[in-house]
CSV table of C-alpha atoms and ligand atoms in Angstrom, one decimal:
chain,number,residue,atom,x,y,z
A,18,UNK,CA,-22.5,13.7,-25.2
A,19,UNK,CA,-18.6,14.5,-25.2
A,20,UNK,CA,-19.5,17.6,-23.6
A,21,UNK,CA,-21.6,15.8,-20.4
A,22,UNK,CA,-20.9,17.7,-17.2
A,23,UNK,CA,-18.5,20.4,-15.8
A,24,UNK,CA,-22.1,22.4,-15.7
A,25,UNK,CA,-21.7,25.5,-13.7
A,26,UNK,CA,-25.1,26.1,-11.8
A,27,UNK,CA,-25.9,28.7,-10.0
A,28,UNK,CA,-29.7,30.4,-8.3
A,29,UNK,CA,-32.2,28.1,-8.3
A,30,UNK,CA,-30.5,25.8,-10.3
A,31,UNK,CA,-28.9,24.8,-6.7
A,32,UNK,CA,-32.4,25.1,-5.1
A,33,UNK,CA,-33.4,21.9,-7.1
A,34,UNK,CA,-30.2,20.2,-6.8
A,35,UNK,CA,-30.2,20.1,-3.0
A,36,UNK,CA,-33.9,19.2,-3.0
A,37,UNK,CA,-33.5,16.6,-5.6
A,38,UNK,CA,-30.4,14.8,-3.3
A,39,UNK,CA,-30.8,13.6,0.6
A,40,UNK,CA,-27.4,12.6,1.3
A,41,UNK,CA,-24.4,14.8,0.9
A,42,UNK,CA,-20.6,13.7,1.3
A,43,UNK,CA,-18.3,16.4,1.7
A,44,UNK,CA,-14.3,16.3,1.1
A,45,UNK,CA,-12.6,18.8,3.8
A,46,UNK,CA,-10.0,20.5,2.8
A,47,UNK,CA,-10.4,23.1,0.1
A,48,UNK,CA,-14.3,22.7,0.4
A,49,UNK,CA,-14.9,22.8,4.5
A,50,UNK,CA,-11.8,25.0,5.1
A,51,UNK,CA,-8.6,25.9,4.0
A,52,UNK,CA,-6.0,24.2,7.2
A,53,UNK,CA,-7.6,25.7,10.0
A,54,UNK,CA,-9.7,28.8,8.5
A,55,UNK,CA,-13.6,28.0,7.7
A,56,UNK,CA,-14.1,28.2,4.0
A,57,UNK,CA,-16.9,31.7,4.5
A,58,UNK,CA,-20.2,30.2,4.3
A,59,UNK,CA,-19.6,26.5,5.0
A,60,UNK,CA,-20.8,26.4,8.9
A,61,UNK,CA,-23.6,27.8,7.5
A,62,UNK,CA,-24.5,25.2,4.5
A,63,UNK,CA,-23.9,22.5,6.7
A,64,UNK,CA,-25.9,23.6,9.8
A,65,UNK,CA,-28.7,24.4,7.6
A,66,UNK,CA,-28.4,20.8,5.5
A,67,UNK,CA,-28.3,18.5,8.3
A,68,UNK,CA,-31.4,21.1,10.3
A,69,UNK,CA,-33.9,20.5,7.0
A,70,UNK,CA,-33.4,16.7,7.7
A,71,UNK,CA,-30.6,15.7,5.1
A,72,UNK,CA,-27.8,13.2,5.7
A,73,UNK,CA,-24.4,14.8,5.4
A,74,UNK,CA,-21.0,12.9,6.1
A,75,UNK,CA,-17.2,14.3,5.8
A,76,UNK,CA,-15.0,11.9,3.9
A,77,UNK,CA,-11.6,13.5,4.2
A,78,UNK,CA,-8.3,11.4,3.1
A,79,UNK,CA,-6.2,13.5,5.9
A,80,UNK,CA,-5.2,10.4,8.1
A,81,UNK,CA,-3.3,12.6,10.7
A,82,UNK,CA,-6.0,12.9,13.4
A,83,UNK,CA,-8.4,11.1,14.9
A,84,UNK,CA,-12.9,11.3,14.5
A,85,UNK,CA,-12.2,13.0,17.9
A,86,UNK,CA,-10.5,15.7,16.8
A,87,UNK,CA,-12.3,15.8,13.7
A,88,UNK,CA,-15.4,16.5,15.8
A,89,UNK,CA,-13.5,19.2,17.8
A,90,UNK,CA,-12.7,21.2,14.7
A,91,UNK,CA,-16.0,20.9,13.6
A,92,UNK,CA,-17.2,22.6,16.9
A,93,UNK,CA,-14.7,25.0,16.8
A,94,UNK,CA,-15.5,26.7,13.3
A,95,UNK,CA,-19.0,26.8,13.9
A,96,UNK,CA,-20.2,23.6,12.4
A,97,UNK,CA,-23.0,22.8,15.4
A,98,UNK,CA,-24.4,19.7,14.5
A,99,UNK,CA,-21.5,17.5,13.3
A,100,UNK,CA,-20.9,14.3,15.4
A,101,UNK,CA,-18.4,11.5,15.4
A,102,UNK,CA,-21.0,9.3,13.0
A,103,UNK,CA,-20.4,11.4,10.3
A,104,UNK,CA,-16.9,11.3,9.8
A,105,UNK,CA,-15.3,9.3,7.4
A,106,UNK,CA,-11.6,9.5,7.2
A,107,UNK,CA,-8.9,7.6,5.9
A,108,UNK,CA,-7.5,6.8,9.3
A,109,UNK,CA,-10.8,5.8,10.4
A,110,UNK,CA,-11.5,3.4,7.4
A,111,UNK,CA,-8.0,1.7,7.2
A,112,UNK,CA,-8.9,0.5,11.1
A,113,UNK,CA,-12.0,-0.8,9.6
A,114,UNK,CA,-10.5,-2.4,6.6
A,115,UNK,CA,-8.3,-4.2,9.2
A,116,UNK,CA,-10.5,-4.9,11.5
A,117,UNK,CA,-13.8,-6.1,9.5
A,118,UNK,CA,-12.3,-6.7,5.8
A,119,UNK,CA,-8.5,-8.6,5.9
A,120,UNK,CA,-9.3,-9.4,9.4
A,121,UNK,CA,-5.4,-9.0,10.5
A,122,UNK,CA,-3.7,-11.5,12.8
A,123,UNK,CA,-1.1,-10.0,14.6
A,124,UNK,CA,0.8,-6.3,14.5
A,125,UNK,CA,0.4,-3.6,12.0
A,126,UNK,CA,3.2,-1.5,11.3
A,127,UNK,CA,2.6,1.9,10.4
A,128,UNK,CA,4.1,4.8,8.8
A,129,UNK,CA,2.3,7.9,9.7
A,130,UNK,CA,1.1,10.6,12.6
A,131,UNK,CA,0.4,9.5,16.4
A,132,UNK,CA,-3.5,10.1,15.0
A,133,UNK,CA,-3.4,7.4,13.2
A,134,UNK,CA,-2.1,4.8,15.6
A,135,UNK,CA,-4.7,6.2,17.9
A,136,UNK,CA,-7.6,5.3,15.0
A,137,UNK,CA,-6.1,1.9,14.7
A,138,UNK,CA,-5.8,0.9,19.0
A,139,UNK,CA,-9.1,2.2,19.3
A,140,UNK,CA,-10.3,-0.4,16.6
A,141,UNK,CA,-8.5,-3.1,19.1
A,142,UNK,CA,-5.2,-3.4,16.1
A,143,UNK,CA,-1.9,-3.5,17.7
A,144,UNK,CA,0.9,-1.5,15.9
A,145,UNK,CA,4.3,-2.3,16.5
A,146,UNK,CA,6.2,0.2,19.3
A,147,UNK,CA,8.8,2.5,17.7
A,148,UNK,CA,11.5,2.9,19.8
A,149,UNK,CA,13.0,6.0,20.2
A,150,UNK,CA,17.0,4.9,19.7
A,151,UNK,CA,18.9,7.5,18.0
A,152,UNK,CA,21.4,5.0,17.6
A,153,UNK,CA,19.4,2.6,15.9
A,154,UNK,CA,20.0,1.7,12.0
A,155,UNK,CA,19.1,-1.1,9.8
A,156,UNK,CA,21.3,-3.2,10.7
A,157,UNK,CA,20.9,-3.8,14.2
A,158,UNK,CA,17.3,-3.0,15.1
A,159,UNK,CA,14.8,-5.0,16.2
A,160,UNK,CA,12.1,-6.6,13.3
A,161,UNK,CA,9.3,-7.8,14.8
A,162,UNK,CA,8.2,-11.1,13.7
A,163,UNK,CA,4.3,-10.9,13.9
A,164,UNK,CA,4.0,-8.1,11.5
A,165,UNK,CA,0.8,-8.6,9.1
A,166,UNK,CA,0.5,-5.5,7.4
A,167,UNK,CA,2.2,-2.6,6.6
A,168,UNK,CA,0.0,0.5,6.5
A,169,UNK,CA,1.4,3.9,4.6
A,170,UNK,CA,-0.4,7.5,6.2
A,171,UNK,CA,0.4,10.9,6.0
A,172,UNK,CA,4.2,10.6,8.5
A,173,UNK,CA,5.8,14.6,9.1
A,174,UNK,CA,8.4,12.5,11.0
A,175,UNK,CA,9.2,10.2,7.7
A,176,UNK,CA,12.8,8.6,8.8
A,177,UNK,CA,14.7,6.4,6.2
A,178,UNK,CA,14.5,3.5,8.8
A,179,UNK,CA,11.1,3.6,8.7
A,180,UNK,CA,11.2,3.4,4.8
A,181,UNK,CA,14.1,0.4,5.6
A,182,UNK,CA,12.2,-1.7,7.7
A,183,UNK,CA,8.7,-1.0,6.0
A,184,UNK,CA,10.8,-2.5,3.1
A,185,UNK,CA,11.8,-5.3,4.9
A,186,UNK,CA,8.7,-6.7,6.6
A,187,UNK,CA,7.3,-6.3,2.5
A,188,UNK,CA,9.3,-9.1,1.3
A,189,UNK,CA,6.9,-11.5,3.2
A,190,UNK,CA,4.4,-12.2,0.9
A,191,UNK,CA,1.7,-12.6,3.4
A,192,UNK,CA,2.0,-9.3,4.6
A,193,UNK,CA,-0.3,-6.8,3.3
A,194,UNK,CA,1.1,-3.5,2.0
A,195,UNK,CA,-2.2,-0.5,2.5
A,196,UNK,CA,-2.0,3.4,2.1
A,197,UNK,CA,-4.2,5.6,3.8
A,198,UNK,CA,-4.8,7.5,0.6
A,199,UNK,CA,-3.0,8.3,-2.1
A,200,UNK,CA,-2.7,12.3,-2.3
A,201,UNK,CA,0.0,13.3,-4.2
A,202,UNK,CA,0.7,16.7,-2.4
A,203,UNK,CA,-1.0,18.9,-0.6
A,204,UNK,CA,-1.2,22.7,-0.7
A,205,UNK,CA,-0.5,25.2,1.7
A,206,UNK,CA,-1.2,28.9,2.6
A,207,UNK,CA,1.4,30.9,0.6
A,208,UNK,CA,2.2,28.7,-2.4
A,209,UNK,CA,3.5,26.0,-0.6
A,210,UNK,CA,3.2,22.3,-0.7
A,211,UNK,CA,3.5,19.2,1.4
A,212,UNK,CA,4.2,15.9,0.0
A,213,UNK,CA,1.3,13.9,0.1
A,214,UNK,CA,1.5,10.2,1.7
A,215,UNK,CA,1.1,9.0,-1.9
A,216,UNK,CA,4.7,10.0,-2.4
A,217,UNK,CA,5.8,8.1,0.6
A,218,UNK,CA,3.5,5.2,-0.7
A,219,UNK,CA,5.3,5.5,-4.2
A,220,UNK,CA,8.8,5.2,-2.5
A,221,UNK,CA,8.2,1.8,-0.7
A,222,UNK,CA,5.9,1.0,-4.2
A,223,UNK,CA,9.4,0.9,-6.0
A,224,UNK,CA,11.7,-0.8,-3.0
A,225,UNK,CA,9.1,-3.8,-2.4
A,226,UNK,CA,7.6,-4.1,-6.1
A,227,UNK,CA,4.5,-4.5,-4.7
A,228,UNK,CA,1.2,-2.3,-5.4
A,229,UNK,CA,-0.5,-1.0,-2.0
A,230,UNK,CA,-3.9,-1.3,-1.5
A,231,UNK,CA,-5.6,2.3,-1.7
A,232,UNK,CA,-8.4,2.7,1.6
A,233,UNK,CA,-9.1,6.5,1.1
A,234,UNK,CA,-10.5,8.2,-2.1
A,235,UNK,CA,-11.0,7.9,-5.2
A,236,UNK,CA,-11.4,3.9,-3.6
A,237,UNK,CA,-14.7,2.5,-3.4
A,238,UNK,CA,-14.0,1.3,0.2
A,239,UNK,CA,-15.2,4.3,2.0
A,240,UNK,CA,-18.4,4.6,0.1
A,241,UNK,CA,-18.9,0.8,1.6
A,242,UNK,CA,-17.9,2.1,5.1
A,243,UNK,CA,-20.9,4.6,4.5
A,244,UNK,CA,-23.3,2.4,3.2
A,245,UNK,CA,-22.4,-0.2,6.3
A,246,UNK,CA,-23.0,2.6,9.0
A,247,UNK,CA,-26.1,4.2,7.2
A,248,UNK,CA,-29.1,2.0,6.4
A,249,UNK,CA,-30.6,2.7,2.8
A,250,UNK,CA,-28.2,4.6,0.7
A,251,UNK,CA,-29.1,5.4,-2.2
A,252,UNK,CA,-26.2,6.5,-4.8
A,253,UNK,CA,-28.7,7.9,-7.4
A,254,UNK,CA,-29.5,10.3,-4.0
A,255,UNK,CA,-26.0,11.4,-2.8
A,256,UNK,CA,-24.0,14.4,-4.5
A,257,UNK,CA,-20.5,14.2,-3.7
A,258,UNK,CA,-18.7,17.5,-3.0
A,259,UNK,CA,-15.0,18.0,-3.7
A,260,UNK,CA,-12.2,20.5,-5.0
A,261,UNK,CA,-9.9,17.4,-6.3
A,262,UNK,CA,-10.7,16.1,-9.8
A,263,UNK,CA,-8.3,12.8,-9.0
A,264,UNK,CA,-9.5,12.0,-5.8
A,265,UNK,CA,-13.0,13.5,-5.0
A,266,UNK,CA,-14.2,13.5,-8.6
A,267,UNK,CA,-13.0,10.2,-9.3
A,268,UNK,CA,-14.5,8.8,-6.2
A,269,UNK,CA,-17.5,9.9,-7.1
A,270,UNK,CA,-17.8,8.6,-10.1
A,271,UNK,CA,-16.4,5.2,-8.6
A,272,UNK,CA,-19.1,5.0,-6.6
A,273,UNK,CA,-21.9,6.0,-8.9
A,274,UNK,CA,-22.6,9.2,-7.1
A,275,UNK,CA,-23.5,12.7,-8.7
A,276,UNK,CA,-20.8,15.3,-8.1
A,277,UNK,CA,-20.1,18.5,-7.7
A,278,UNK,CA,-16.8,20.5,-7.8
A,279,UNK,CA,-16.2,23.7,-5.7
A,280,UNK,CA,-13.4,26.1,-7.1
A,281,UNK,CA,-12.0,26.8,-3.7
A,282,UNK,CA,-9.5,24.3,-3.5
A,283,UNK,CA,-7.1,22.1,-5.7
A,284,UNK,CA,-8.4,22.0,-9.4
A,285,UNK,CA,-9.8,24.6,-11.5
A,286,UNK,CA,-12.5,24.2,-13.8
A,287,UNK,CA,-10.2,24.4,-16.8
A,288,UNK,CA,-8.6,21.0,-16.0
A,289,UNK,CA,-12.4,19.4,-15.4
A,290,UNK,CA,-12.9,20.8,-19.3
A,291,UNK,CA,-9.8,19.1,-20.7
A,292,UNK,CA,-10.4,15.8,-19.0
A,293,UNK,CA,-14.2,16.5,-20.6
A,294,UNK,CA,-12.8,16.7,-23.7
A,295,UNK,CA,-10.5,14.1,-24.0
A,296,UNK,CA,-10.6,11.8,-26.3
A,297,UNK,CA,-9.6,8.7,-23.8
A,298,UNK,CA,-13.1,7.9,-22.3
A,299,UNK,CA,-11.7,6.7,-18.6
A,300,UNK,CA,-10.4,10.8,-18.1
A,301,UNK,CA,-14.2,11.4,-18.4
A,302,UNK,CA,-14.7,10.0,-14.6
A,303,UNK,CA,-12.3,13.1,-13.3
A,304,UNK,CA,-15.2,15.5,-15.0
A,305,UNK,CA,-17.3,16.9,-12.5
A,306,UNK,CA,-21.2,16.9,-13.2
A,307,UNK,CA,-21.8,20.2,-11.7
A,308,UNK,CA,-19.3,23.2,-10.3
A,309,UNK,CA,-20.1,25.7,-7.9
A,310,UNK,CA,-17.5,29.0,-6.9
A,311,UNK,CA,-17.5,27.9,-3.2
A,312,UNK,CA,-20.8,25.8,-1.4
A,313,UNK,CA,-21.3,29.3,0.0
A,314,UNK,CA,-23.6,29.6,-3.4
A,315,UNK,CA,-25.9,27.4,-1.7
A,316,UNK,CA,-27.0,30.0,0.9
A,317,UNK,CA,-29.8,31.3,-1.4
A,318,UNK,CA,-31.4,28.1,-2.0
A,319,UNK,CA,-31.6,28.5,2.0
A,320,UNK,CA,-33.8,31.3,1.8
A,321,UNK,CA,-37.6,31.5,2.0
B,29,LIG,N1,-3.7,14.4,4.0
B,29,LIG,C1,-3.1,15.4,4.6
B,29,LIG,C2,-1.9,15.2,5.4
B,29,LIG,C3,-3.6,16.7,4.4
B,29,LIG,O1,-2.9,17.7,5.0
B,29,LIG,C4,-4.7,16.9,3.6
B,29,LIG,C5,-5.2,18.3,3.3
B,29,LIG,O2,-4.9,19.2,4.0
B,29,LIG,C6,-5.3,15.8,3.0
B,29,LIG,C7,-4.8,14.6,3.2
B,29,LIG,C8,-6.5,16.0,2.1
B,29,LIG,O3,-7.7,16.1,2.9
B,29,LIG,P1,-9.1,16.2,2.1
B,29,LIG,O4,-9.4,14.8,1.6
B,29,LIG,O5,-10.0,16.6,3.2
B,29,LIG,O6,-9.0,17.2,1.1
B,30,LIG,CA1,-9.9,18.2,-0.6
């Protein structure tokens, strides 16, 4: 039993898999493609998953862009079939969790990319205006007073007034402090990394003492936005697809889902055997039931 899971499958072993399961959530990045490149083979799984009748959603914590675009990208690398329904993001979900869930009164202010403000006024939330003063500092900018929640995304233009006056509208208990996701970086091509909003989260963590409220994965609340928007879901018949043990992995096992790592991306299959065998039964939730090289090693199951 202390060895359940991390089990490397492979031929038909997949065949029986994908037959077994009728709904399939897939992380993006490092499983769907790497930035902008298709991961080889992944047009292909999906086209041929959603054309033999199965349910397939995108659940992606990247809170930069809009379904639209989402959809677009899809298009773009070949993915034929993918429409707006299917995408679940982290942008997309914090505007429901405001709009259905806390039910906000009044203006959310938000750290992170014009995407995300797009996601939230097409849900009908108002964010506060940043105004583009170069002059402006701390101490004599505008606070606006209706501010309900403070919402922490993925920001490439992060400013240490936006950290200041996050801070400030925090120190009214009634406003709620949410973060898109909590990623702590993310990698690039060439070795690279980005800081992930989790850091920026952590930052305004320590000035406010507060906790924020986690939307994206390894949270339960997009499984629920799923389950809402998709009659009859059945977790015993999902498999959850990712390439990060603490988010996708998690998630999964969050949400009482099978899943399935892909090597292609963040963690390697070494890390998903130390959390196997460690002796602290929650790192068990990080292991992975099944791993895969790529999802390309579904083709063959494909085949008459
Ligand atoms: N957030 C940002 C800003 C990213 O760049 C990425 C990956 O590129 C992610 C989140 C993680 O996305 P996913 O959940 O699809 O792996
Ligand atoms: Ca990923």
């Amino acid at each position: 039993f202390a060895f359940k899971g991390c089990q490397k499958i492979r031929g038909a072993q997949i065949r029986v898999l994908l037959e077994a399961k009728d709904f399939f959530l897939f992380d993006c990045d490092g499983v769907i493609w790497h930035g902008e490149n298709e991961i080889t083979g992944a047009a292909k799984v999906v086209n041929a998953l959603i054309r033999r009748g199965k349910n397939v959603v995108f659940v992606t914590n990247n809170s930069t862009r809009p379904r639209e675009n989402y959809v677009n990208k899809f298009t773009r690398l070949g993915f034929t079939d993918v429409m707006l329904d299917q995408i679940f993001s982290s942008s997309y979900c914090s505007a429901l969790y405001l709009r259905d869930v806390v039910k906000v009164r009044g203006q959310v202010f938000v750290i992170g990319c014009e995407g995300l403000r797009r996601e939230l006024l097409e849900a009908g939330i108002p964010c506060v205006e940043e105004a583009d003063d170069p002059d402006a500092t701390i101490y004599n900018c505008d606070l606006t007073p209706d501010v309900k929640a403070v919402l922490v995304g993925h920001d490439d233009k992060l400013t240490f007034l936006k950290l200041a006056k996050a801070t400030c509208y925090l120190r009214d208990p009634e406003c709620l402090f949410l973060a898109t996701d909590n990623d702590p970086w993310h990698p690039l091509s060439g070795g690279r990394i980005l800081p992930g909003s989790g850091s920026l989260t952590a930052a305004l963590e320590v000035a406010s003492g507060r906790k924020a409220t986690v939307i994206g994965k390894p949270s339960r609340f997009m499984f629920e936005c799923i389950s809402s928007q998709f009659s009859g879901v059945d977790p015993a018949q999902c498999l959850m697809v990712g390439d990060r043990l603490e988010t996708d992995m998690l998630f999964g096992s969050n949400c009482g889902l099978d899943t399935m790592l892909t090597l292609t991306g963040v963690s390697q299959i070494e890390e998903a055997q130390e959390y196997r065998s460690s002796d602290l039964s929650t790192n068990h939730s990080y292991v992975p039931d099944y791993v895969v090289d790529t999802i390309a090693d579904f083709l063959p199951a494909f085949e008459e």
